[in-house]
């Protein structure tokens, strides 16, 4: 396992290079990060032709009743470790939501984050927001949903080749968006491979089967597993 300081993955409030012209943002709890988090966003970035990918760990999701189990520093360390091990390039971890929460402002609203990022960037830098199909379905409930879309058009991860899932998603969204908006949503869908992994599943296995369970090796990277074992995270 490489020491965090050896990692090529930059971490900071918003560690994107000044000359990035198009940045894909990916928010989540990463509690802990898993194979889906490491593989899918890079594929999405390349599919939409963005030149940089920024992971944004949330202090607390407005849609999750419980806060993350692992503390902010552990989640950042796991993300950076797993990204470095996965050979991620043109990727970084932004701590701005965690920094904001340290001053008492939680939960993490995407609109606030986007406005803060916008204020740090050149007007010409294009932002996109990577979300899962589950998040697209509920997007109308996000604070200032339409303002978010104007700042950063979503890119929606959907299982490749699953026309039924795409139709079902769009049908579920139709009540909340105009016909013109639905056309845009359709164009934002990115077909990606399916990766059966979730943070909930990792936490469940550690709790019920222990952190040596073989199944964990399929769900995240060796370095993330090692951090989980050494810190004792998720055991109870
Ligand atoms: P939890 O199981 O704790 O709810 P999670 O595995 O969904 O967490 P998050 O950190 O919440 O992980 O991930 C951020 C977003 O990434 C999710 O809301 C979801 O849209 C997307 N996502 C997570 N796992 C996958 C996956 N395996 N395939 C596609 N999208 C995913």
mmCIF file of C-alpha atoms and ligand atoms in Angstrom:
data_model
loop_
_atom_site.group_PDB
_atom_site.id
_atom_site.type_symbol
_atom_site.label_atom_id
_atom_site.label_comp_id
_atom_site.label_asym_id
_atom_site.label_seq_id
_atom_site.Cartn_x
_atom_site.Cartn_y
_atom_site.Cartn_z
ATOM 1 C CA UNK A 1 0.000 0.000 0.000
ATOM 2 C CA UNK A 2 1.462 3.377 -0.935
ATOM 3 C CA UNK A 3 1.613 6.078 1.714
ATOM 4 C CA UNK A 4 -0.914 8.831 1.044
ATOM 5 C CA UNK A 5 1.820 11.422 0.512
ATOM 6 C CA UNK A 6 3.237 9.304 -2.351
ATOM 7 C CA UNK A 7 -0.075 9.298 -4.128
ATOM 8 C CA UNK A 8 -0.335 11.102 -7.444
ATOM 9 C CA UNK A 9 -3.938 11.985 -6.646
ATOM 10 C CA UNK A 10 -4.155 15.621 -5.598
ATOM 11 C CA UNK A 11 -6.311 16.571 -2.627
ATOM 12 C CA UNK A 12 -7.389 20.078 -1.680
ATOM 13 C CA UNK A 13 -10.319 22.439 -1.492
ATOM 14 C CA UNK A 14 -10.660 22.182 -5.285
ATOM 15 C CA UNK A 15 -7.530 20.660 -6.828
ATOM 16 C CA UNK A 16 -8.224 21.118 -10.557
ATOM 17 C CA UNK A 17 -5.506 22.585 -12.759
ATOM 18 C CA UNK A 18 -6.039 26.169 -13.918
ATOM 19 C CA UNK A 19 -5.989 25.096 -17.575
ATOM 20 C CA UNK A 20 -8.733 22.431 -17.257
ATOM 21 C CA UNK A 21 -11.433 23.325 -19.770
ATOM 22 C CA UNK A 22 -14.064 20.787 -18.809
ATOM 23 C CA UNK A 23 -14.416 19.181 -15.388
ATOM 24 C CA UNK A 24 -16.641 16.300 -14.337
ATOM 25 C CA UNK A 25 -17.701 16.495 -10.677
ATOM 26 C CA UNK A 26 -18.692 13.412 -8.708
ATOM 27 C CA UNK A 27 -20.145 13.757 -5.220
ATOM 28 C CA UNK A 28 -20.845 10.955 -2.773
ATOM 29 C CA UNK A 29 -20.388 9.761 0.769
ATOM 30 C CA UNK A 30 -17.614 7.296 -0.156
ATOM 31 C CA UNK A 31 -18.230 5.494 3.131
ATOM 32 C CA UNK A 32 -16.233 3.523 2.039
ATOM 33 C CA UNK A 33 -15.391 4.041 -1.656
ATOM 34 C CA UNK A 34 -15.841 0.924 -3.808
ATOM 35 C CA UNK A 35 -15.025 -0.478 -7.247
ATOM 36 C CA UNK A 36 -17.966 1.338 -8.859
ATOM 37 C CA UNK A 37 -16.670 4.653 -7.530
ATOM 38 C CA UNK A 38 -13.188 3.970 -8.883
ATOM 39 C CA UNK A 39 -14.050 2.648 -12.350
ATOM 40 C CA UNK A 40 -17.249 4.280 -13.583
ATOM 41 C CA UNK A 41 -16.449 8.005 -13.233
ATOM 42 C CA UNK A 42 -13.278 7.766 -15.374
ATOM 43 C CA UNK A 43 -15.269 5.975 -18.071
ATOM 44 C CA UNK A 44 -17.933 8.679 -17.845
ATOM 45 C CA UNK A 45 -15.327 11.436 -18.029
ATOM 46 C CA UNK A 46 -13.873 9.940 -21.199
ATOM 47 C CA UNK A 47 -17.340 9.328 -22.685
ATOM 48 C CA UNK A 48 -18.290 13.004 -22.390
ATOM 49 C CA UNK A 49 -14.829 14.278 -23.330
ATOM 50 C CA UNK A 50 -14.150 16.086 -20.039
ATOM 51 C CA UNK A 51 -10.478 16.557 -19.265
ATOM 52 C CA UNK A 52 -10.537 16.316 -15.460
ATOM 53 C CA UNK A 53 -12.483 14.405 -12.805
ATOM 54 C CA UNK A 54 -13.036 15.690 -9.295
ATOM 55 C CA UNK A 55 -14.439 13.564 -6.472
ATOM 56 C CA UNK A 56 -16.299 15.563 -3.827
ATOM 57 C CA UNK A 57 -16.889 13.690 -0.556
ATOM 58 C CA UNK A 58 -20.002 15.019 1.182
ATOM 59 C CA UNK A 59 -20.003 16.011 4.824
ATOM 60 C CA UNK A 60 -23.529 14.647 5.027
ATOM 61 C CA UNK A 61 -25.991 13.919 2.235
ATOM 62 C CA UNK A 62 -29.270 15.862 2.564
ATOM 63 C CA UNK A 63 -31.005 12.612 1.516
ATOM 64 C CA UNK A 64 -29.421 10.267 4.049
ATOM 65 C CA UNK A 65 -30.883 10.335 7.545
ATOM 66 C CA UNK A 66 -27.623 9.202 9.157
ATOM 67 C CA UNK A 67 -24.314 10.914 8.622
ATOM 68 C CA UNK A 68 -21.379 8.942 7.257
ATOM 69 C CA UNK A 69 -19.892 6.404 9.665
ATOM 70 C CA UNK A 70 -16.256 7.067 8.796
ATOM 71 C CA UNK A 71 -14.877 10.504 9.615
ATOM 72 C CA UNK A 72 -13.960 12.931 6.839
ATOM 73 C CA UNK A 73 -10.201 12.306 6.963
ATOM 74 C CA UNK A 74 -10.654 8.526 6.708
ATOM 75 C CA UNK A 75 -12.975 8.852 3.719
ATOM 76 C CA UNK A 76 -10.543 11.182 1.932
ATOM 77 C CA UNK A 77 -7.634 8.824 2.707
ATOM 78 C CA UNK A 78 -9.583 5.811 1.372
ATOM 79 C CA UNK A 79 -10.604 7.673 -1.777
ATOM 80 C CA UNK A 80 -7.099 8.865 -2.519
ATOM 81 C CA UNK A 81 -5.634 5.441 -1.838
ATOM 82 C CA UNK A 82 -8.157 3.617 -4.019
ATOM 83 C CA UNK A 83 -7.810 6.105 -6.864
ATOM 84 C CA UNK A 84 -4.028 5.827 -6.837
ATOM 85 C CA UNK A 85 -4.264 2.016 -6.824
ATOM 86 C CA UNK A 86 -6.788 2.061 -9.648
ATOM 87 C CA UNK A 87 -4.342 4.036 -11.765
ATOM 88 C CA UNK A 88 -6.702 7.015 -11.999
ATOM 89 C CA UNK A 89 -5.336 9.883 -14.066
ATOM 90 C CA UNK A 90 -6.557 13.448 -14.389
ATOM 91 C CA UNK A 91 -8.483 12.990 -11.137
ATOM 92 C CA UNK A 92 -8.465 14.684 -7.748
ATOM 93 C CA UNK A 93 -10.349 14.842 -4.454
ATOM 94 C CA UNK A 94 -11.962 18.149 -3.465
ATOM 95 C CA UNK A 95 -12.474 18.775 0.242
ATOM 96 C CA UNK A 96 -14.606 21.914 -0.046
ATOM 97 C CA UNK A 97 -17.788 20.308 1.335
ATOM 98 C CA UNK A 98 -15.855 18.802 4.249
ATOM 99 C CA UNK A 99 -14.109 22.135 4.873
ATOM 100 C CA UNK A 100 -17.449 23.939 4.862
ATOM 101 C CA UNK A 101 -18.860 21.455 7.393
ATOM 102 C CA UNK A 102 -15.917 22.049 9.756
ATOM 103 C CA UNK A 103 -17.254 25.600 10.104
ATOM 104 C CA UNK A 104 -20.674 24.205 11.047
ATOM 105 C CA UNK A 105 -22.502 24.318 7.693
ATOM 106 C CA UNK A 106 -23.924 20.831 7.029
ATOM 107 C CA UNK A 107 -25.571 19.073 5.187
ATOM 108 C CA UNK A 108 -23.849 19.441 1.838
ATOM 109 C CA UNK A 109 -26.049 21.070 -0.789
ATOM 110 C CA UNK A 110 -24.811 20.667 -4.354
ATOM 111 C CA UNK A 111 -25.941 24.145 -5.389
ATOM 112 C CA UNK A 112 -23.717 25.763 -2.730
ATOM 113 C CA UNK A 113 -20.804 23.602 -3.800
ATOM 114 C CA UNK A 114 -21.255 24.463 -7.471
ATOM 115 C CA UNK A 115 -21.426 28.191 -6.744
ATOM 116 C CA UNK A 116 -18.261 27.964 -4.688
ATOM 117 C CA UNK A 117 -16.482 26.044 -7.447
ATOM 118 C CA UNK A 118 -17.709 28.495 -10.082
ATOM 119 C CA UNK A 119 -16.291 31.403 -8.111
ATOM 120 C CA UNK A 120 -12.846 29.734 -8.199
ATOM 121 C CA UNK A 121 -12.791 29.043 -11.938
ATOM 122 C CA UNK A 122 -12.473 30.881 -15.192
ATOM 123 C CA UNK A 123 -15.930 31.516 -16.751
ATOM 124 C CA UNK A 124 -14.969 29.382 -19.738
ATOM 125 C CA UNK A 125 -14.410 26.202 -17.717
ATOM 126 C CA UNK A 126 -17.298 23.869 -18.349
ATOM 127 C CA UNK A 127 -18.665 21.896 -15.402
ATOM 128 C CA UNK A 128 -20.605 18.625 -15.556
ATOM 129 C CA UNK A 129 -22.158 16.759 -12.648
ATOM 130 C CA UNK A 130 -21.961 12.960 -12.563
ATOM 131 C CA UNK A 131 -24.941 11.279 -10.901
ATOM 132 C CA UNK A 132 -26.335 7.772 -10.659
ATOM 133 C CA UNK A 133 -29.726 6.786 -12.076
ATOM 134 C CA UNK A 134 -31.102 6.721 -8.503
ATOM 135 C CA UNK A 135 -30.108 10.365 -8.096
ATOM 136 C CA UNK A 136 -31.519 11.396 -11.508
ATOM 137 C CA UNK A 137 -34.879 9.938 -10.535
ATOM 138 C CA UNK A 138 -35.030 12.147 -7.411
ATOM 139 C CA UNK A 139 -33.245 15.151 -8.881
ATOM 140 C CA UNK A 140 -36.364 17.346 -8.821
ATOM 141 C CA UNK A 141 -36.138 17.222 -5.009
ATOM 142 C CA UNK A 142 -32.617 18.628 -4.927
ATOM 143 C CA UNK A 143 -32.360 22.178 -3.646
ATOM 144 C CA UNK A 144 -32.501 24.595 -6.638
ATOM 145 C CA UNK A 145 -32.479 21.680 -9.095
ATOM 146 C CA UNK A 146 -32.925 23.901 -12.146
ATOM 147 C CA UNK A 147 -30.173 26.276 -11.071
ATOM 148 C CA UNK A 148 -27.839 23.278 -10.665
ATOM 149 C CA UNK A 149 -28.511 22.189 -14.238
ATOM 150 C CA UNK A 150 -27.674 25.636 -15.568
ATOM 151 C CA UNK A 151 -24.303 25.596 -13.828
ATOM 152 C CA UNK A 152 -23.408 21.945 -14.453
ATOM 153 C CA UNK A 153 -25.362 19.718 -16.803
ATOM 154 C CA UNK A 154 -25.798 16.276 -15.260
ATOM 155 C CA UNK A 155 -24.250 13.147 -16.756
ATOM 156 C CA UNK A 156 -26.332 10.136 -15.714
ATOM 157 C CA UNK A 157 -24.743 6.712 -15.282
ATOM 158 C CA UNK A 158 -26.981 3.979 -16.596
ATOM 159 C CA UNK A 159 -26.330 0.307 -17.283
ATOM 160 C CA UNK A 160 -25.329 -0.107 -20.945
ATOM 161 C CA UNK A 161 -27.758 -1.895 -23.215
ATOM 162 C CA UNK A 162 -30.595 -1.803 -20.730
ATOM 163 C CA UNK A 163 -33.245 -0.002 -22.763
ATOM 164 C CA UNK A 164 -35.930 -1.017 -20.290
ATOM 165 C CA UNK A 165 -34.069 0.642 -17.396
ATOM 166 C CA UNK A 166 -33.644 3.820 -19.445
ATOM 167 C CA UNK A 167 -37.348 3.945 -20.373
ATOM 168 C CA UNK A 168 -38.352 3.251 -16.801
ATOM 169 C CA UNK A 169 -36.084 6.010 -15.472
ATOM 170 C CA UNK A 170 -37.334 8.588 -17.970
ATOM 171 C CA UNK A 171 -40.974 7.623 -17.323
ATOM 172 C CA UNK A 172 -40.450 8.061 -13.584
ATOM 173 C CA UNK A 173 -39.046 11.557 -14.164
ATOM 174 C CA UNK A 174 -41.653 12.835 -16.625
ATOM 175 C CA UNK A 175 -44.049 14.213 -14.004
ATOM 176 C CA UNK A 176 -41.411 16.594 -12.697
ATOM 177 C CA UNK A 177 -39.877 18.046 -15.864
ATOM 178 C CA UNK A 178 -41.188 19.719 -19.019
ATOM 179 C CA UNK A 179 -40.988 17.966 -22.407
ATOM 180 C CA UNK A 180 -38.031 20.179 -23.376
ATOM 181 C CA UNK A 181 -36.262 19.361 -20.116
ATOM 182 C CA UNK A 182 -36.902 15.642 -20.622
ATOM 183 C CA UNK A 183 -35.174 15.836 -24.021
ATOM 184 C CA UNK A 184 -32.132 17.251 -22.287
ATOM 185 C CA UNK A 185 -32.229 14.554 -19.597
ATOM 186 C CA UNK A 186 -32.346 11.877 -22.286
ATOM 187 C CA UNK A 187 -29.257 13.333 -23.931
ATOM 188 C CA UNK A 188 -27.402 13.306 -20.588
ATOM 189 C CA UNK A 189 -27.626 9.535 -20.098
ATOM 190 C CA UNK A 190 -24.299 7.718 -20.440
ATOM 191 C CA UNK A 191 -24.344 3.944 -20.939
ATOM 192 C CA UNK A 192 -21.759 2.312 -18.680
ATOM 193 C CA UNK A 193 -20.959 -1.226 -17.534
ATOM 194 C CA UNK A 194 -22.823 -2.451 -14.496
ATOM 195 C CA UNK A 195 -20.716 -2.852 -11.372
ATOM 196 C CA UNK A 196 -22.439 -4.602 -8.489
ATOM 197 C CA UNK A 197 -20.923 -2.813 -5.517
ATOM 198 C CA UNK A 198 -22.218 -0.503 -2.839
ATOM 199 C CA UNK A 199 -20.854 1.037 0.329
ATOM 200 C CA UNK A 200 -23.812 -0.407 2.236
ATOM 201 C CA UNK A 201 -22.795 -3.929 1.165
ATOM 202 C CA UNK A 202 -19.182 -3.400 2.277
ATOM 203 C CA UNK A 203 -20.278 -2.056 5.671
ATOM 204 C CA UNK A 204 -22.690 -4.987 6.090
ATOM 205 C CA UNK A 205 -20.019 -7.597 5.294
ATOM 206 C CA UNK A 206 -17.458 -6.029 7.647
ATOM 207 C CA UNK A 207 -20.054 -5.898 10.412
ATOM 208 C CA UNK A 208 -21.459 -9.419 9.921
ATOM 209 C CA UNK A 209 -18.554 -11.434 8.477
ATOM 210 C CA UNK A 210 -15.530 -9.418 9.571
ATOM 211 C CA UNK A 211 -12.970 -7.405 7.649
ATOM 212 C CA UNK A 212 -11.153 -10.542 6.379
ATOM 213 C CA UNK A 213 -14.125 -11.733 4.312
ATOM 214 C CA UNK A 214 -13.007 -12.778 0.810
ATOM 215 C CA UNK A 215 -16.033 -11.111 -0.732
ATOM 216 C CA UNK A 216 -14.631 -7.688 0.203
ATOM 217 C CA UNK A 217 -11.826 -8.146 -2.319
ATOM 218 C CA UNK A 218 -14.357 -7.969 -5.154
ATOM 219 C CA UNK A 219 -15.906 -4.797 -3.824
ATOM 220 C CA UNK A 220 -12.993 -2.446 -3.259
ATOM 221 C CA UNK A 221 -9.223 -2.146 -3.627
ATOM 222 C CA UNK A 222 -6.547 -3.804 -1.414
ATOM 223 C CA UNK A 223 -5.399 -0.434 -0.078
ATOM 224 C CA UNK A 224 -8.904 0.620 0.931
ATOM 225 C CA UNK A 225 -9.391 -2.773 2.608
ATOM 226 C CA UNK A 226 -6.132 -2.364 4.446
ATOM 227 C CA UNK A 227 -7.199 1.074 5.722
ATOM 228 C CA UNK A 228 -10.532 -0.394 6.853
ATOM 229 C CA UNK A 229 -8.740 -3.203 8.717
ATOM 230 C CA UNK A 230 -6.186 -0.979 10.388
ATOM 231 C CA UNK A 231 -8.710 1.624 11.496
ATOM 232 C CA UNK A 232 -11.332 -0.902 12.646
ATOM 233 C CA UNK A 233 -13.975 0.984 10.670
ATOM 234 C CA UNK A 234 -17.471 -0.509 10.226
ATOM 235 C CA UNK A 235 -16.937 -3.352 12.716
ATOM 236 C CA UNK A 236 -19.943 -2.400 14.800
HETATM 237 P P1 LIG B 1 -24.534 3.722 0.176
HETATM 238 O O1 LIG B 1 -24.562 2.246 -0.139
HETATM 239 O O2 LIG B 1 -23.918 4.060 1.492
HETATM 240 O O3 LIG B 1 -25.852 4.416 -0.044
HETATM 241 P P2 LIG B 1 -23.257 4.166 -2.424
HETATM 242 O O4 LIG B 1 -22.574 2.874 -2.671
HETATM 243 O O5 LIG B 1 -24.498 4.450 -3.220
HETATM 244 O O6 LIG B 1 -23.505 4.383 -0.852
HETATM 245 P P3 LIG B 1 -22.271 6.859 -2.599
HETATM 246 O O7 LIG B 1 -20.998 7.347 -1.996
HETATM 247 O O8 LIG B 1 -23.538 7.350 -2.043
HETATM 248 O O9 LIG B 1 -22.177 5.268 -2.620
HETATM 249 O O10 LIG B 1 -22.174 7.077 -4.172
HETATM 250 C C1 LIG B 1 -22.504 8.255 -4.809
HETATM 251 C C2 LIG B 1 -23.403 7.926 -5.970
HETATM 252 O O11 LIG B 1 -22.731 7.049 -6.886
HETATM 253 C C3 LIG B 1 -24.653 7.136 -5.598
HETATM 254 O O12 LIG B 1 -25.703 7.957 -5.190
HETATM 255 C C4 LIG B 1 -25.003 6.429 -6.873
HETATM 256 O O13 LIG B 1 -25.778 7.289 -7.679
HETATM 257 C C5 LIG B 1 -23.651 6.232 -7.536
HETATM 258 N N1 LIG B 1 -23.225 4.847 -7.407
HETATM 259 C C6 LIG B 1 -22.777 4.225 -6.294
HETATM 260 N N2 LIG B 1 -22.461 2.954 -6.550
HETATM 261 C C7 LIG B 1 -22.719 2.734 -7.863
HETATM 262 C C8 LIG B 1 -22.604 1.599 -8.747
HETATM 263 N N3 LIG B 1 -22.152 0.414 -8.322
HETATM 264 N N4 LIG B 1 -22.979 1.780 -10.029
HETATM 265 C C9 LIG B 1 -23.431 2.979 -10.477
HETATM 266 N N5 LIG B 1 -23.552 4.089 -9.702
HETATM 267 C C10 LIG B 1 -23.209 3.967 -8.410
#
